[in-house]
PDB file of C-alpha atoms in Angstrom:
ATOM      1  CA  GLN W   1       7.924  13.624  21.642  1.00 81.00           C
ATOM      2  CA  VAL W   2       8.681   9.480  20.640  1.00 90.00           C
ATOM      3  CA  GLN W   3      11.421   7.496  22.533  1.00 93.00           C
ATOM      4  CA  LEU W   4      12.984   4.395  21.038  1.00 95.00           C
ATOM      5  CA  VAL W   5      15.071   1.937  23.407  1.00 95.00           C
ATOM      6  CA  GLU W   6      17.372  -0.359  21.980  1.00 96.00           C
ATOM      7  CA  SER W   7      18.284  -4.160  23.707  1.00 96.00           C
ATOM      8  CA  GLY W   8      20.054  -6.833  22.632  1.00 97.00           C
ATOM      9  CA  GLY W   9      23.468  -5.652  21.837  1.00 97.00           C
ATOM     10  CA  GLY W  10      26.514  -7.766  23.339  1.00 97.00           C
ATOM     11  CA  LEU W  11      29.130 -10.105  21.776  1.00 97.00           C
ATOM     12  CA  VAL W  12      28.774 -12.610  19.330  1.00 97.00           C
ATOM     13  CA  GLN W  13      30.943 -15.289  18.116  1.00 97.00           C
ATOM     14  CA  VAL W  14      30.786 -15.498  14.465  1.00 98.00           C
ATOM     15  CA  GLY W  15      28.663 -17.409  13.065  1.00 98.00           C
ATOM     16  CA  GLY W  16      26.799 -17.318  15.534  1.00 98.00           C
ATOM     17  CA  SER W  17      22.976 -14.999  15.418  1.00 98.00           C
ATOM     18  CA  LEU W  18      22.415 -11.652  17.871  1.00 97.00           C
ATOM     19  CA  ALA W  19      18.686  -9.983  18.063  1.00 97.00           C
ATOM     20  CA  LEU W  20      17.849  -7.234  17.959  1.00 98.00           C
ATOM     21  CA  SER W  21      14.839  -5.187  19.528  1.00 97.00           C
ATOM     22  CA  CYS W  22      13.901  -2.384  19.562  1.00 96.00           C
ATOM     23  CA  GLN W  23      10.597  -0.009  21.093  1.00 94.00           C
ATOM     24  CA  THR W  24       8.730   2.782  21.540  1.00 92.00           C
ATOM     25  CA  SER W  25       7.157   4.729  23.656  1.00 88.00           C
ATOM     26  CA  GLY W  26       4.827   8.160  23.181  1.00 79.00           C
ATOM     27  CA  ARG W  27       2.091   8.473  21.200  1.00 73.00           C
ATOM     28  CA  THR W  28       0.983   5.803  18.753  1.00 70.00           C
ATOM     29  CA  LEU W  29       3.257   5.662  15.155  1.00 79.00           C
ATOM     30  CA  ASN W  30       1.583   2.464  13.925  1.00 87.00           C
ATOM     31  CA  LYS W  31       1.640   3.665   9.570  1.00 91.00           C
ATOM     32  CA  PHE W  32       5.224   4.909   9.822  1.00 93.00           C
ATOM     33  CA  PRO W  33       8.465   3.264   8.733  1.00 95.00           C
ATOM     34  CA  MET W  34      11.246   2.591  10.545  1.00 95.00           C
ATOM     35  CA  ALA W  35      15.148   1.166   9.947  1.00 97.00           C
ATOM     36  CA  TRP W  36      18.099  -0.289  11.182  1.00 98.00           C
ATOM     37  CA  PHE W  37      21.236   1.454  10.802  1.00 98.00           C
ATOM     38  CA  ARG W  38      24.446   0.696  12.588  1.00 98.00           C
ATOM     39  CA  GLN W  39      27.718   2.731  12.653  1.00 98.00           C
ATOM     40  CA  ALA W  40      31.130   1.234  13.313  1.00 97.00           C
ATOM     41  CA  PRO W  41      34.060   3.581  14.024  1.00 93.00           C
ATOM     42  CA  GLY W  42      36.042   5.847  11.699  1.00 95.00           C
ATOM     43  CA  LYS W  43      33.176   4.463   9.046  1.00 96.00           C
ATOM     44  CA  GLU W  44      29.699   5.814   8.096  1.00 96.00           C
ATOM     45  CA  ARG W  45      26.164   5.677   9.209  1.00 97.00           C
ATOM     46  CA  GLU W  46      24.594   3.221   7.283  1.00 97.00           C
ATOM     47  CA  PHE W  47      21.410   1.514   6.439  1.00 98.00           C
ATOM     48  CA  VAL W  48      20.734  -2.176   7.124  1.00 98.00           C
ATOM     49  CA  ALA W  49      17.293  -2.778   7.141  1.00 98.00           C
ATOM     50  CA  GLY W  50      13.626  -1.250   7.723  1.00 97.00           C
ATOM     51  CA  THR W  51      10.279  -1.489   6.975  1.00 94.00           C
ATOM     52  CA  GLU W  52       7.670   0.142   5.285  1.00 92.00           C
ATOM     53  CA  TRP W  53       3.228  -0.003   6.289  1.00 91.00           C
ATOM     54  CA  LYS W  54       1.608  -1.675   3.465  1.00 91.00           C
ATOM     55  CA  GLY W  55      -1.837  -1.894   4.594  1.00 87.00           C
ATOM     56  CA  ALA W  56      -4.265  -4.539   6.687  1.00 85.00           C
ATOM     57  CA  GLY W  57      -0.646  -4.532   9.456  1.00 82.00           C
ATOM     58  CA  VAL W  58       1.088  -5.816   6.802  1.00 89.00           C
ATOM     59  CA  TYR W  59       4.268  -4.435   6.684  1.00 91.00           C
ATOM     60  CA  HIS W  60       6.793  -4.270   3.819  1.00 93.00           C
ATOM     61  CA  GLY W  61      10.332  -5.448   4.458  1.00 95.00           C
ATOM     62  CA  ASP W  62      13.541  -3.500   2.687  1.00 96.00           C
ATOM     63  CA  PHE W  63      17.280  -5.265   3.121  1.00 98.00           C
ATOM     64  CA  ALA W  64      20.426  -3.763   3.014  1.00 98.00           C
ATOM     65  CA  ASP W  65      22.959  -5.776   0.724  1.00 97.00           C
ATOM     66  CA  VAL W  66      25.041  -6.572   3.397  1.00 96.00           C
ATOM     67  CA  VAL W  67      22.998  -8.895   5.265  1.00 97.00           C
ATOM     68  CA  LYS W  68      20.367  -9.284   2.872  1.00 96.00           C
ATOM     69  CA  GLY W  69      19.583 -12.704   2.792  1.00 97.00           C
ATOM     70  CA  ARG W  70      20.651 -13.907   6.013  1.00 97.00           C
ATOM     71  CA  SER W  71      19.168 -11.362   8.101  1.00 97.00           C
ATOM     72  CA  THR W  72      15.102 -11.477   9.772  1.00 97.00           C
ATOM     73  CA  ILE W  73      13.528  -8.037  10.735  1.00 96.00           C
ATOM     74  CA  THR W  74       9.580  -8.054  12.292  1.00 94.00           C
ATOM     75  CA  ARG W  75       7.448  -5.071  12.840  1.00 91.00           C
ATOM     76  CA  GLY W  76       4.891  -5.364  16.198  1.00 85.00           C
ATOM     77  CA  ALA W  77       1.047  -5.585  14.901  1.00 73.00           C
ATOM     78  CA  PHE W  78       0.888  -2.450  17.089  1.00 79.00           C
ATOM     79  CA  GLY W  79       3.419  -0.733  15.210  1.00 78.00           C
ATOM     80  CA  ASN W  80       5.543  -0.125  18.664  1.00 85.00           C
ATOM     81  CA  GLN W  81       8.348  -2.766  18.307  1.00 90.00           C
ATOM     82  CA  ILE W  82      11.084  -3.632  15.598  1.00 93.00           C
ATOM     83  CA  SER W  83      13.033  -6.725  15.704  1.00 96.00           C
ATOM     84  CA  LEU W  84      16.006  -7.555  13.638  1.00 97.00           C
ATOM     85  CA  GLU W  85      17.779 -10.649  13.245  1.00 98.00           C
ATOM     86  CA  ILE W  86      21.124 -11.359  12.077  1.00 98.00           C
ATOM     87  CA  ASN W  87      22.824 -14.637  11.284  1.00 98.00           C
ATOM     88  CA  ASN W  88      26.058 -15.956   9.754  1.00 98.00           C
ATOM     89  CA  LEU W  89      27.387 -13.115  11.844  1.00 98.00           C
ATOM     90  CA  LYS W  90      30.815 -11.469  10.721  1.00 97.00           C
ATOM     91  CA  PRO W  91      33.136  -9.313  12.271  1.00 97.00           C
ATOM     92  CA  GLU W  92      32.891  -6.614   9.585  1.00 96.00           C
ATOM     93  CA  ASP W  93      28.587  -6.577  11.291  1.00 98.00           C
ATOM     94  CA  THR W  94      30.911  -5.031  14.670  1.00 98.00           C
ATOM     95  CA  ALA W  95      28.690  -1.198  15.441  1.00 98.00           C
ATOM     96  CA  VAL W  96      26.758  -0.112  17.187  1.00 98.00           C
ATOM     97  CA  TYR W  97      23.009  -0.159  16.031  1.00 98.00           C
ATOM     98  CA  PHE W  98      20.525   2.143  15.949  1.00 98.00           C
ATOM     99  CA  CYS W  99      16.524   2.741  15.239  1.00 97.00           C
ATOM    100  CA  ALA W 100      15.170   5.498  14.239  1.00 97.00           C
ATOM    101  CA  LEU W 101      11.284   5.488  13.353  1.00 95.00           C
ATOM    102  CA  ARG W 102       9.977   8.471  10.044  1.00 95.00           C
ATOM    103  CA  SER W 103       7.425  11.047  11.678  1.00 93.00           C
ATOM    104  CA  SER W 104       7.848  12.965   8.576  1.00 93.00           C
ATOM    105  CA  SER W 105       6.366  10.668   5.872  1.00 95.00           C
ATOM    106  CA  LEU W 106       5.225   6.629   5.337  1.00 94.00           C
ATOM    107  CA  GLU W 107       7.124   6.107   2.502  1.00 95.00           C
ATOM    108  CA  ALA W 108      10.497   3.452   3.275  1.00 95.00           C
ATOM    109  CA  SER W 109      13.932   5.670   3.792  1.00 97.00           C
ATOM    110  CA  ARG W 110      17.728   4.236   3.885  1.00 98.00           C
ATOM    111  CA  GLY W 111      18.749   7.721   4.669  1.00 97.00           C
ATOM    112  CA  PRO W 112      19.850   8.400   8.074  1.00 97.00           C
ATOM    113  CA  SER W 113      18.036  12.399   7.438  1.00 97.00           C
ATOM    114  CA  ASP W 114      14.390  11.242   6.634  1.00 98.00           C
ATOM    115  CA  PHE W 115      14.709   9.545  10.443  1.00 97.00           C
ATOM    116  CA  ASP W 116      13.090  11.944  13.028  1.00 95.00           C
ATOM    117  CA  TYR W 117      13.046   9.794  16.311  1.00 95.00           C
ATOM    118  CA  TRP W 118      16.234   8.091  17.059  1.00 97.00           C
ATOM    119  CA  GLY W 119      16.946   5.793  19.493  1.00 97.00           C
ATOM    120  CA  GLN W 120      20.851   5.307  21.940  1.00 97.00           C
ATOM    121  CA  GLY W 121      21.781   2.295  20.567  1.00 97.00           C
ATOM    122  CA  THR W 122      23.043  -0.881  21.357  1.00 97.00           C
ATOM    123  CA  GLN W 123      26.730  -2.620  20.478  1.00 98.00           C
ATOM    124  CA  VAL W 124      27.024  -5.676  18.561  1.00 98.00           C
ATOM    125  CA  SER W 125      30.817  -7.285  18.907  1.00 98.00           C
ATOM    126  CA  VAL W 126      31.623 -10.117  16.517  1.00 98.00           C
ATOM    127  CA  SER W 127      34.704 -11.295  17.938  1.00 94.00           C
ATOM    128  CA  SER W 128      37.061 -12.017  15.082  1.00 84.00           C
TER     129      SER W 128
END
């Protein structure tokens, strides 16, 4: 089994920044895609950002339009960590953020159903 644990959530003021981190445990899955999703009350779970292995420890990043230009995603060299930083936070960013790993394919995806392992989620609240 693979376990993922998110951290870094909290209450942040509008316009502030927040860094989220996710650590994995279990078997090594450095080549498999990982991604961040979020889900707000009354809304469907949506893709935020993800990574795909490109070889030689290099990862390709993919960002949803809602965070593109104000976010950064990093994948640890050993593939056991993934971080997400969102700047200029907005009230609309309020949600539970989940990290996820896809073990069935090396291809990146924006679809939650393609990911096999999920963390418990960490709450991000942006004050209006």
